[in-house]
mmCIF file of C-alpha atoms in Angstrom:
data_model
loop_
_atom_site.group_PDB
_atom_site.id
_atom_site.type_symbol
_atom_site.label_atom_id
_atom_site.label_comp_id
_atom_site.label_asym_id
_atom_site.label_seq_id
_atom_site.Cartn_x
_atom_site.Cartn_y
_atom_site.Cartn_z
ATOM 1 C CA UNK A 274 0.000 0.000 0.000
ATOM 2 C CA UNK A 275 0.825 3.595 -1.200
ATOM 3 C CA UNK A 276 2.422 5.749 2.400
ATOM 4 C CA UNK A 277 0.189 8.618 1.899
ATOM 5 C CA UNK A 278 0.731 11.903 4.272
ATOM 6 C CA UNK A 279 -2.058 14.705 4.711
ATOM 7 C CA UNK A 280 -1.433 17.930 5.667
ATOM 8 C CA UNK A 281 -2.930 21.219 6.615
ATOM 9 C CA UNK A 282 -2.500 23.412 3.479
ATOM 10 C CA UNK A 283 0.539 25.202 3.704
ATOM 11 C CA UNK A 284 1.858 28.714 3.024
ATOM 12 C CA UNK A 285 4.824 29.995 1.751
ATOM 13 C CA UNK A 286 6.350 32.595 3.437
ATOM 14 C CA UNK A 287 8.874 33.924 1.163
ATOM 15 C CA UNK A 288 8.564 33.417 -2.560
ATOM 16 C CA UNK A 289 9.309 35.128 -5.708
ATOM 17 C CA UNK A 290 6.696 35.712 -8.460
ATOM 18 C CA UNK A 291 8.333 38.401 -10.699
ATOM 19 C CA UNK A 292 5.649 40.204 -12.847
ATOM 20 C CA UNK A 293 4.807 40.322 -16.266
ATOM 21 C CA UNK A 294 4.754 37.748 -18.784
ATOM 22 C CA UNK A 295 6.900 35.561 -15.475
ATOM 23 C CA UNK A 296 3.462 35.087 -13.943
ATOM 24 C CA UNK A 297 1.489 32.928 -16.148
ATOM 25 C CA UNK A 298 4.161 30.375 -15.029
ATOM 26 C CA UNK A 299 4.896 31.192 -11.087
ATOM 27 C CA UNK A 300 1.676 31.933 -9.920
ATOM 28 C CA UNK A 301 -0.025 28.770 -10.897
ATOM 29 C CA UNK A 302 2.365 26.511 -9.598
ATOM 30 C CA UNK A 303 2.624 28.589 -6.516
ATOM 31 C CA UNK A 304 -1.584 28.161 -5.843
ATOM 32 C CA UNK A 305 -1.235 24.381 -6.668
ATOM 33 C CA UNK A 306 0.225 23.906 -3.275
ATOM 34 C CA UNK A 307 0.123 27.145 -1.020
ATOM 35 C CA UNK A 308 -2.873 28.960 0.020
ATOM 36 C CA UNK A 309 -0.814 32.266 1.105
ATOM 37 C CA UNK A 310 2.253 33.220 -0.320
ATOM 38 C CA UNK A 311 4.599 36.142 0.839
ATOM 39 C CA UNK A 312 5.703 37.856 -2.343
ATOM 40 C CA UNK A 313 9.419 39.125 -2.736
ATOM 41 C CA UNK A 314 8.343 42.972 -3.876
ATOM 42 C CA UNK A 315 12.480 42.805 -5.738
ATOM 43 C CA UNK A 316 10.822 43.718 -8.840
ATOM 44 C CA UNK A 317 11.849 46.273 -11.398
ATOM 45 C CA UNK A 318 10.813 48.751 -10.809
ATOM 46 C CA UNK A 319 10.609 47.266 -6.679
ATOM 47 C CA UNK A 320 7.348 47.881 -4.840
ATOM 48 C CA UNK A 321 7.979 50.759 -3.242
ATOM 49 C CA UNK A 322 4.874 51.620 -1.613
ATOM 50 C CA UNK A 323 1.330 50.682 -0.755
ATOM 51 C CA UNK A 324 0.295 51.522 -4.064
ATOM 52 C CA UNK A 325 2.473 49.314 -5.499
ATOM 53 C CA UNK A 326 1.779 46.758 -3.468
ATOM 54 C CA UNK A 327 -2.110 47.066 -3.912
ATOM 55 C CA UNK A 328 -1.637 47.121 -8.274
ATOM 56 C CA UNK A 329 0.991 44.286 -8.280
ATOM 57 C CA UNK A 330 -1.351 42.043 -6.173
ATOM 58 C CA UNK A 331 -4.321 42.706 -8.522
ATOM 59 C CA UNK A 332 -1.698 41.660 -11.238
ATOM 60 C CA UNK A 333 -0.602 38.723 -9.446
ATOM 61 C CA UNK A 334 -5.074 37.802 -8.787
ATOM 62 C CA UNK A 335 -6.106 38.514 -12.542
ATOM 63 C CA UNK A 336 -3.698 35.958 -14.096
ATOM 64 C CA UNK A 337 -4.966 33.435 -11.281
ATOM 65 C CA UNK A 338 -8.617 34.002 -12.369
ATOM 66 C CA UNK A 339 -7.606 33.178 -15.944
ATOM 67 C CA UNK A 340 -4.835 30.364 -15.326
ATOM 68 C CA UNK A 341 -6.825 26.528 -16.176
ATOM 69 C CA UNK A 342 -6.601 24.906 -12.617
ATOM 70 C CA UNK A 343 -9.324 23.850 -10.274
ATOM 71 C CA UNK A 344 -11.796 26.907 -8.834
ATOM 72 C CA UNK A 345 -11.213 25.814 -5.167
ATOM 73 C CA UNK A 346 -7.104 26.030 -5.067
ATOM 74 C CA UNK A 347 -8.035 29.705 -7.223
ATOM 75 C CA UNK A 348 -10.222 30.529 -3.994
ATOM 76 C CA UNK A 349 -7.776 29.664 -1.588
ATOM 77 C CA UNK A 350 -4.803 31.726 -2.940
ATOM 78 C CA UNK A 351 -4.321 34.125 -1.304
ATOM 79 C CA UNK A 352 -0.834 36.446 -1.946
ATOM 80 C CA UNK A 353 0.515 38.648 1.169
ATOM 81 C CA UNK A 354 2.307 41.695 -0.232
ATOM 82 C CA UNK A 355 4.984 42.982 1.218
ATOM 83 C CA UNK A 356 7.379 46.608 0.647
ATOM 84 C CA UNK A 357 10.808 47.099 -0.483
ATOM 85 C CA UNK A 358 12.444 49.563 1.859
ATOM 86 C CA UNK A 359 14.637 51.647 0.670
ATOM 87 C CA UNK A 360 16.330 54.708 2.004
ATOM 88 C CA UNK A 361 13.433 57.106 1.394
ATOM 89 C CA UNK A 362 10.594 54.794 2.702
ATOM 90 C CA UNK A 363 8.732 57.239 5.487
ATOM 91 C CA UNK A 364 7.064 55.934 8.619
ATOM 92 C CA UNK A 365 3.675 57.471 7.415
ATOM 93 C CA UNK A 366 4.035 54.492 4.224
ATOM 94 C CA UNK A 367 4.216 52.074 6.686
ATOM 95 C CA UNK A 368 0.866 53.258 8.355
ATOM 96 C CA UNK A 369 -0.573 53.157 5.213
ATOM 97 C CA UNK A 370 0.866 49.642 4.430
ATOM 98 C CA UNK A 371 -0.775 48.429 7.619
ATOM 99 C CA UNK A 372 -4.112 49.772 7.096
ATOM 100 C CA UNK A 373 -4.360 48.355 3.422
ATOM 101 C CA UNK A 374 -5.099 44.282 4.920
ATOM 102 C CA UNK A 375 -2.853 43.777 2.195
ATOM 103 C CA UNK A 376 0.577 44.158 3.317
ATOM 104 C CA UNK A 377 2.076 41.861 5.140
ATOM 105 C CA UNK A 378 5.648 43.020 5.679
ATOM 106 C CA UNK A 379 8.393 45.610 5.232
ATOM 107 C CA UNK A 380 11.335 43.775 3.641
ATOM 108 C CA UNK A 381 15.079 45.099 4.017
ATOM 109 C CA UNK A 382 17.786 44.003 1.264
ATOM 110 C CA UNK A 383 20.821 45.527 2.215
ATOM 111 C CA UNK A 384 21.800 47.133 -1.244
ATOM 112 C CA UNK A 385 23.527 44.817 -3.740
ATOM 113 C CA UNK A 386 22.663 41.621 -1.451
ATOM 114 C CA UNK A 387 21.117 39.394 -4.384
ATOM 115 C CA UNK A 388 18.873 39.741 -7.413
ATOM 116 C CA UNK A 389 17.257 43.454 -7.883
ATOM 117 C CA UNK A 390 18.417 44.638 -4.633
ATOM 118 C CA UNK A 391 20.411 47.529 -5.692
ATOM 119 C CA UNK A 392 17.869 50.187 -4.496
ATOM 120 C CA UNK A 393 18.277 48.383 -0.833
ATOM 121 C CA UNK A 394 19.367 49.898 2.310
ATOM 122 C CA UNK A 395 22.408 51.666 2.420
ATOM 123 C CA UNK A 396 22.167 53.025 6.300
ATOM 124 C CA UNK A 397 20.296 50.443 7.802
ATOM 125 C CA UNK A 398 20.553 51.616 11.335
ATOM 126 C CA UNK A 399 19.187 55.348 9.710
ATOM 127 C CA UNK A 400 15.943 54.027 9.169
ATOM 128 C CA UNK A 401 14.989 54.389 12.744
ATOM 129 C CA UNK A 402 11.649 56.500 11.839
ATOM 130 C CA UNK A 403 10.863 53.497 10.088
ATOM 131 C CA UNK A 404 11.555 50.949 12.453
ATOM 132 C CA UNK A 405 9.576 52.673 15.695
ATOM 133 C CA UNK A 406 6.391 52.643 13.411
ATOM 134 C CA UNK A 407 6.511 49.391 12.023
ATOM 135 C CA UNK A 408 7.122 48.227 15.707
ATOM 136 C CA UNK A 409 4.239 50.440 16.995
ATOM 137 C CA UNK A 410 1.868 49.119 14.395
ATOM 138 C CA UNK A 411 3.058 45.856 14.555
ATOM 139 C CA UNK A 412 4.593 44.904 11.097
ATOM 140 C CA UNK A 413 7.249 42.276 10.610
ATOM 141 C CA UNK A 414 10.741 43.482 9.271
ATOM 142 C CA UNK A 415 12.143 40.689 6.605
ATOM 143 C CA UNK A 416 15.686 40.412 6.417
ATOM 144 C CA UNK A 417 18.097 39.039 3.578
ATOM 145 C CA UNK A 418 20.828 38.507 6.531
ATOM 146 C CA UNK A 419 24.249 39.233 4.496
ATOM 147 C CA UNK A 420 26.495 42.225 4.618
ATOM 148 C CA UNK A 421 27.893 43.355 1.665
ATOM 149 C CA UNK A 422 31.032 44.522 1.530
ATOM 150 C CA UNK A 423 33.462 42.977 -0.985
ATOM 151 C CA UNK A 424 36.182 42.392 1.354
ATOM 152 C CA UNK A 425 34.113 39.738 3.010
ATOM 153 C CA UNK A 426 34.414 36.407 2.160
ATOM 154 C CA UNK A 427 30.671 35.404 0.630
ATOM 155 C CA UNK A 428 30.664 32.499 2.848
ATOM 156 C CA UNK A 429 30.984 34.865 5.972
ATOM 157 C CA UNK A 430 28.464 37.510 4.871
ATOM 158 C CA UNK A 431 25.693 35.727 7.142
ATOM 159 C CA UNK A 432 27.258 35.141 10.363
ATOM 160 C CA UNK A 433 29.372 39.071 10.270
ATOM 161 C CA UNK A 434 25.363 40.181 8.942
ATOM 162 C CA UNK A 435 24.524 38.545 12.787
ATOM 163 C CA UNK A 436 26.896 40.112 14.842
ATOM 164 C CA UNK A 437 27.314 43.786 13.285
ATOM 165 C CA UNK A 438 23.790 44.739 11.833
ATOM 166 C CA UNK A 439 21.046 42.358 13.223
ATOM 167 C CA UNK A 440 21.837 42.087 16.663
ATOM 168 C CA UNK A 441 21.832 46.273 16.834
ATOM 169 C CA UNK A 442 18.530 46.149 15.080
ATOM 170 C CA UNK A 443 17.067 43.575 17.578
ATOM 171 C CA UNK A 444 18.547 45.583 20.829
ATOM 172 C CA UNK A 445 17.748 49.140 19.150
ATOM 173 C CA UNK A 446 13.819 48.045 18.817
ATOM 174 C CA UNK A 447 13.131 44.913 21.020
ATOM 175 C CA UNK A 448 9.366 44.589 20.072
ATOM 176 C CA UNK A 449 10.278 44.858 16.559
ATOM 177 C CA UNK A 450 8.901 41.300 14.820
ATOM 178 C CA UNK A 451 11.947 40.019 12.594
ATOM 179 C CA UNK A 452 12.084 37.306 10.280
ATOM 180 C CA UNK A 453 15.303 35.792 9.309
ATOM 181 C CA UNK A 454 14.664 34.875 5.709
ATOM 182 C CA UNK A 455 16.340 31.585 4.064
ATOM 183 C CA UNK A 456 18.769 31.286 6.961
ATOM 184 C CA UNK A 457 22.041 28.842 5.814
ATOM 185 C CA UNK A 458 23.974 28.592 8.614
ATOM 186 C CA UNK A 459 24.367 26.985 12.106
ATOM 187 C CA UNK A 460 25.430 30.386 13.433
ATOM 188 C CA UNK A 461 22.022 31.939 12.443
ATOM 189 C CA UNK A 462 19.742 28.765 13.811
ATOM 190 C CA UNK A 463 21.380 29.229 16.917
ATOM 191 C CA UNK A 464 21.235 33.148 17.477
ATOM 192 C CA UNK A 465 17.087 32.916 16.004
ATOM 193 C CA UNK A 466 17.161 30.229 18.946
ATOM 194 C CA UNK A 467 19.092 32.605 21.316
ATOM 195 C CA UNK A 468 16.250 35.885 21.148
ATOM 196 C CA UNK A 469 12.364 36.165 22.092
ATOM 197 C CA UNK A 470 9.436 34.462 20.023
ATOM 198 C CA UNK A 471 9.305 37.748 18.027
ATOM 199 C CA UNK A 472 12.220 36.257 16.191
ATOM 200 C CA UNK A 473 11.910 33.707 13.282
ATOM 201 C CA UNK A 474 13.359 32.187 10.335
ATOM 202 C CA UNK A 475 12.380 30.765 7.438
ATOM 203 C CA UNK A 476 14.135 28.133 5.588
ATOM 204 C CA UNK A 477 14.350 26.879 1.990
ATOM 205 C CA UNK A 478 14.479 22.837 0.675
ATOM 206 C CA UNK A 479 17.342 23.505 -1.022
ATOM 207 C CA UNK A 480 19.620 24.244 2.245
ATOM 208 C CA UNK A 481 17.958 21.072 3.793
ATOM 209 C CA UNK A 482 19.025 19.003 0.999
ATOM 210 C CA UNK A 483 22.198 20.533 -0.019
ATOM 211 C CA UNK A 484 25.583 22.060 0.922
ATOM 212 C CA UNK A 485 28.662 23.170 -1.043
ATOM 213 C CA UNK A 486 29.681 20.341 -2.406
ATOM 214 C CA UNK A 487 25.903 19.777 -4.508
ATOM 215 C CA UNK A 488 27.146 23.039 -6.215
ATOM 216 C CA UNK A 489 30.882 22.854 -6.711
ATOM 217 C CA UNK A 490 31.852 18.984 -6.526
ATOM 218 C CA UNK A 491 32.377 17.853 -10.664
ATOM 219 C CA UNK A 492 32.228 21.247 -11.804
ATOM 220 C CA UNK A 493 30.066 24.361 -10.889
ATOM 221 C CA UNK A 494 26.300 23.615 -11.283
ATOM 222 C CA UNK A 495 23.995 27.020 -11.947
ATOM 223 C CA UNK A 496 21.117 25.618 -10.847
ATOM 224 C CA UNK A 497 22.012 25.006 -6.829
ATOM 225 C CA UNK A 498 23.738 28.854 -7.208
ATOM 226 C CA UNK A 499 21.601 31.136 -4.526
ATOM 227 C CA UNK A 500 21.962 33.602 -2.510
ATOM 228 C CA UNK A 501 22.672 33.710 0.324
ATOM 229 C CA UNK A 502 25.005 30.896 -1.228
ATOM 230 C CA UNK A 503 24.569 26.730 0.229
ATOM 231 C CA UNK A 504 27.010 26.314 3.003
ATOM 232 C CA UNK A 505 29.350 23.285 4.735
ATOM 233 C CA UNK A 506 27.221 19.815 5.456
ATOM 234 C CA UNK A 507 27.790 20.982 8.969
ATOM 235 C CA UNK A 508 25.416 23.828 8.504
ATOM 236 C CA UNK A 509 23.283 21.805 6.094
ATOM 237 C CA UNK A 510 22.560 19.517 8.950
ATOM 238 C CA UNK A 511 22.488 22.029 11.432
ATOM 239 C CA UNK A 512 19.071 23.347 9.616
ATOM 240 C CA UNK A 513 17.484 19.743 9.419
ATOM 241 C CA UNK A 514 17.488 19.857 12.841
ATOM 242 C CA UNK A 515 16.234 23.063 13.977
ATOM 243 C CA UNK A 516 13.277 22.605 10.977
ATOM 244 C CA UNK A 517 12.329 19.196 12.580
ATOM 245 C CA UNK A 518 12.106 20.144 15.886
ATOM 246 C CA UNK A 519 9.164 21.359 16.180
ATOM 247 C CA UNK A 520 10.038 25.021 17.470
ATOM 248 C CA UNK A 521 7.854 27.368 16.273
ATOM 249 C CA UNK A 522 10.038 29.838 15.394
ATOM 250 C CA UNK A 523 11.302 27.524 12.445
ATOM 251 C CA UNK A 524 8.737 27.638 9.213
ATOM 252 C CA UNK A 525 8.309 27.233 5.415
ATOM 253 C CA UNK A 526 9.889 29.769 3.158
ATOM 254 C CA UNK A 527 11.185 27.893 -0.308
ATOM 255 C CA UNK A 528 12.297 31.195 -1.645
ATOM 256 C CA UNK A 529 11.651 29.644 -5.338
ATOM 257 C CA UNK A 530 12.883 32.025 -7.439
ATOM 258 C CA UNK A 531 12.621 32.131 -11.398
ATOM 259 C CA UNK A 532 14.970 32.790 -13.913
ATOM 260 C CA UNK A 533 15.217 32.193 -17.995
ATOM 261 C CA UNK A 534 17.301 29.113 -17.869
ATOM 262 C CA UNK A 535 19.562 31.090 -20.495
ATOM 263 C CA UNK A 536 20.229 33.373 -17.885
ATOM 264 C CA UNK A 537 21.419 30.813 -15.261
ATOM 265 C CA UNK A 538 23.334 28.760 -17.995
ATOM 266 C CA UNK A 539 25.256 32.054 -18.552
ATOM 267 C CA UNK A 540 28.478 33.953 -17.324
ATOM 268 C CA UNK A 541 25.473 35.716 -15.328
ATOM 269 C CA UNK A 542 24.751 32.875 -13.451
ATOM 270 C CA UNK A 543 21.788 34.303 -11.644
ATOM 271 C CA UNK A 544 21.131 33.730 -8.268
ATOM 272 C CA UNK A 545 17.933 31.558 -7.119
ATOM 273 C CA UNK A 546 16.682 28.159 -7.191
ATOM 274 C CA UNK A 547 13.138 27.049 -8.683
ATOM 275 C CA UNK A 548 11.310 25.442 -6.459
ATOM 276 C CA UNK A 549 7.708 26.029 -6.401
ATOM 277 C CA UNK A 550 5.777 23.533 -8.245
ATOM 278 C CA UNK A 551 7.377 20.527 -6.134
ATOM 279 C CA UNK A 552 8.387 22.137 -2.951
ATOM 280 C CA UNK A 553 6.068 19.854 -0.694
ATOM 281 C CA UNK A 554 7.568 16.611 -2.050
ATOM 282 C CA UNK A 555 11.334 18.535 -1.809
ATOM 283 C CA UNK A 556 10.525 19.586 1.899
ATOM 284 C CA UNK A 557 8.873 15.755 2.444
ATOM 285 C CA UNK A 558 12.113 14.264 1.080
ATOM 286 C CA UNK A 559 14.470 16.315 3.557
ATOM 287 C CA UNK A 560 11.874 15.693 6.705
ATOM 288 C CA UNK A 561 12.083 11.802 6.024
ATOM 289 C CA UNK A 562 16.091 12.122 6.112
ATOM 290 C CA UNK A 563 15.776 12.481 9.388
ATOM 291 C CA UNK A 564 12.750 10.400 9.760
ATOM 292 C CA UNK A 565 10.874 12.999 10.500
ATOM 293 C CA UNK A 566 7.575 13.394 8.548
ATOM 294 C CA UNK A 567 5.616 14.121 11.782
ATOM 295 C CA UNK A 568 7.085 17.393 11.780
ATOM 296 C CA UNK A 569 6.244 18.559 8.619
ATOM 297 C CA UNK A 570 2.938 19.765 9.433
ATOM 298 C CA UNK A 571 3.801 22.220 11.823
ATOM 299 C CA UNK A 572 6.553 23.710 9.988
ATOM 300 C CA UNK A 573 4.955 23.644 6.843
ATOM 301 C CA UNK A 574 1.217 24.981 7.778
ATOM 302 C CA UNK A 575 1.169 25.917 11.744
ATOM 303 C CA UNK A 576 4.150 28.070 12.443
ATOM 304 C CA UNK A 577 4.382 30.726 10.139
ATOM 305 C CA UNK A 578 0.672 31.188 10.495
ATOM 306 C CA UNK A 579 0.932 31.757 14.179
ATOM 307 C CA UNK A 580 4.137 33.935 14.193
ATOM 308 C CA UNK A 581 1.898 36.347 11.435
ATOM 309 C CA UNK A 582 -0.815 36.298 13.529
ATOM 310 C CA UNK A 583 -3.162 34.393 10.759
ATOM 311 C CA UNK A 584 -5.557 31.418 11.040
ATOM 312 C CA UNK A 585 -4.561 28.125 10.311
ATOM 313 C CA UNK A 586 -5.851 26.965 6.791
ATOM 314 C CA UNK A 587 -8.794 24.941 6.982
ATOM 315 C CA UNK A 588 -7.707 22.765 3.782
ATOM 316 C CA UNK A 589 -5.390 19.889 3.288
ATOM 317 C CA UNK A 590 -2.920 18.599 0.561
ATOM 318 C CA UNK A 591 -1.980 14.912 0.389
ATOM 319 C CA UNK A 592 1.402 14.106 -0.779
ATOM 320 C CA UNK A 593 2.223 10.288 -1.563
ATOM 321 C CA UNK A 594 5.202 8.036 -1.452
ATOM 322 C CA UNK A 595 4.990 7.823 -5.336
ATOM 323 C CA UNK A 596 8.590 8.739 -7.666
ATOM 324 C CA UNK A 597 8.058 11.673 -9.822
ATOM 325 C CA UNK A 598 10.089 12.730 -12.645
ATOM 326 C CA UNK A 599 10.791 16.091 -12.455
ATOM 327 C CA UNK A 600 10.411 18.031 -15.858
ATOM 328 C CA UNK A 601 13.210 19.340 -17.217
ATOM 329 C CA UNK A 602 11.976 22.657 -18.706
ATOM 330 C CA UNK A 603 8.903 24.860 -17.778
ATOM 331 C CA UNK A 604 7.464 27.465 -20.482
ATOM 332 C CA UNK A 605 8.666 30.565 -19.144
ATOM 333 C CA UNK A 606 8.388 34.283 -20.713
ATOM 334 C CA UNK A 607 6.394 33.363 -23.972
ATOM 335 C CA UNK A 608 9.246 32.003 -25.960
ATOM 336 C CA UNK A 609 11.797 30.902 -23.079
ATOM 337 C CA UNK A 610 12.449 28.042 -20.566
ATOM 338 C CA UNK A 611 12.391 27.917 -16.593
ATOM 339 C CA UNK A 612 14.660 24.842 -15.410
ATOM 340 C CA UNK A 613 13.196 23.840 -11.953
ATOM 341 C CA UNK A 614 15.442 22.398 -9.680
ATOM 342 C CA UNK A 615 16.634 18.892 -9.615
ATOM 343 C CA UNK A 616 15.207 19.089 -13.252
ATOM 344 C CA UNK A 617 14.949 15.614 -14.996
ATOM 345 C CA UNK A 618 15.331 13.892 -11.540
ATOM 346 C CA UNK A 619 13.428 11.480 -9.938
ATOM 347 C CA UNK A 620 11.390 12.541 -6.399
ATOM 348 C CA UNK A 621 10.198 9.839 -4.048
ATOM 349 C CA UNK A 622 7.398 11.735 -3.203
ATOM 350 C CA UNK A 623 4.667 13.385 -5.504
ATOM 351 C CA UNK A 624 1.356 15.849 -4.484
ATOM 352 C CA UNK A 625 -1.706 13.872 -5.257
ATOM 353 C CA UNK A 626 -3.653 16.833 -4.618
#
């Protein structure tokens, strides 16, 4: 008999969509498993504001109403917007953000950190205006936790991020709600662990599944490059255990980001890993490592839910011990292609529905 596992329908709480054209791929296979989605506003131009925010959703919601998939998983989609600060982002926008329903967060790239971040923060600790309003009202900060500065080596970016800019924000506004985003390293599971509930961290399937040696062993392979980049096995195994523990402060964020597969197979060699359209049976696969698959649930569809402050879904998804092929190209951009990751590969576990 088929192992089957049922879950509460989960969210994912960082994801990239792009715009455009990109949509008619990402935000179907986004709403095939998650019901709400937290979307990167790294656009070009970024979502700046509220009104930004408000038009790109409606973008995002009118090609879901068109895309051919089931009316109920259509219903249940539900995408959480969230603002691109920037050095000229004013406490009163962050009012406004909160009173829309439809922003969700306040997201800090320090500038040049990773794809379309180059209008990111360039005095961090000068957005104080910022930070006392969107602590007041209650809004989570999102942090890509990596310093920038070329002298330092891109495996250390995290870990100095930690110790010179995060732990000032966290002691400068102690009631400000944080979320580490696609954390890598041992270092950052243990200082999330260290600091209040109003501290969490989202991680991706690919740093459960992989370290260092996935991307560099037999020759560099574009489509494990991300950023922040996959660490030591030491690190890698670091995360599988904080993300099956069953903390709370621990949740889904696949951080499945799109790019033409030209433009990974490229001296570019852009930075993200697609991950979307089989990110359940990815995250099932790294929770049955450890022989974990009880855990899933809450890490999955409880915990992010509860650190936002949202109700838990009342849907499921079933995935099943069942080998999938993964494809080796979507159709991406009208006339391109979107390799997903671990393209052509076989999965032990597929979503029945």
């Amino acid at each position: 008999m088929t192992q089957t596992l049922t879950l509460i329908q989960p969210d994912d709480w960082h994801i990239h969509l792009r715009d455009g054209d990109a949509l008619h791929t990402t935000v179907p296979h986004a709403a095939k498993s998650f019901n709400r989605v937290i979307c990167m506003p790294n656009l070009v131009p970024p979502v700046k504001t509220t009104a930004d925010a408000i038009a790109y959703r409606e973008r995002i919601l009118g090609v879901l109403f068109n895309a051919d998939m089931p009316h109920d998983r259509k219903d249940g989609f539900d995408p959480r917007m969230v603002l691109y600060l920037t050095d000229h982002t004013t406490a009163d926008e962050i009012l406004r953000a909160k009173e829309s329903g439809v922003v969700q967060a306040v997201k800090l790239y320090p500038a040049g950190a990773t794809t379309n971040s180059a209008d990111g923060v360039t005095d961090i600790l000068g957005r104080a205006s910022v930070f006392e309003m969107m602590q007041k009202v209650g809004m989570p900060l999102l942090v890509h936790g990596e310093v920038t500065h070329q002298e330092i080596d891109i495996f250390d970016r995290e870990k100095r991020f930690l110790d010179e800019v995060l732990s000032i924000i966290i002691k400068t506004f102690p009631n400000l709600k944080i979320v580490m985003e696609h954390i890598t390293t041992a270092d950052a599971a243990d200082f999330c662990l260290a600091q209040g509930d109003h501290i969490a961290a989202t991680i991706t399937p690919q740093h459960l599944l992989f370290n260092r040696n996935h991307l560099l062993v037999g020759g560099v392979k574009p489509h494990f490059y991300c950023l922040p980049i996959l660490k030591r096995a030491c690190h890698q195994q670091r995360l599988l255990e904080v993300a099956t523990s069953g903390n709370p402060k621990f949740f889904l964020g696949t951080d499945s980001a799109p790019h033409a597969t030209h433009t990974k197979e490229s001296a570019c060699g852009c930075a993200g890993c697609y991950s979307a359209v089989h990110a359940l049976p990815l995250y099932a696969t790294a929770f049955e490592s450890v022989n974990a698959l009880d855990k899933l649930e809450g890490f999955a569809s409880r915990f992010g839910a509860l650190f936002y402050g949202l109700p838990i879904n009342t849907t499921t998804i079933t995935l099943a011990k069942q080998e999938q092929s993964i494809p080796t190209a979507y159709d991406y951009l009208g006339d391109k292609t979107l390799t997903p990751l671990l393209a052509g590969q076989t999965l032990a576990w597929t979503q029945l529905s």
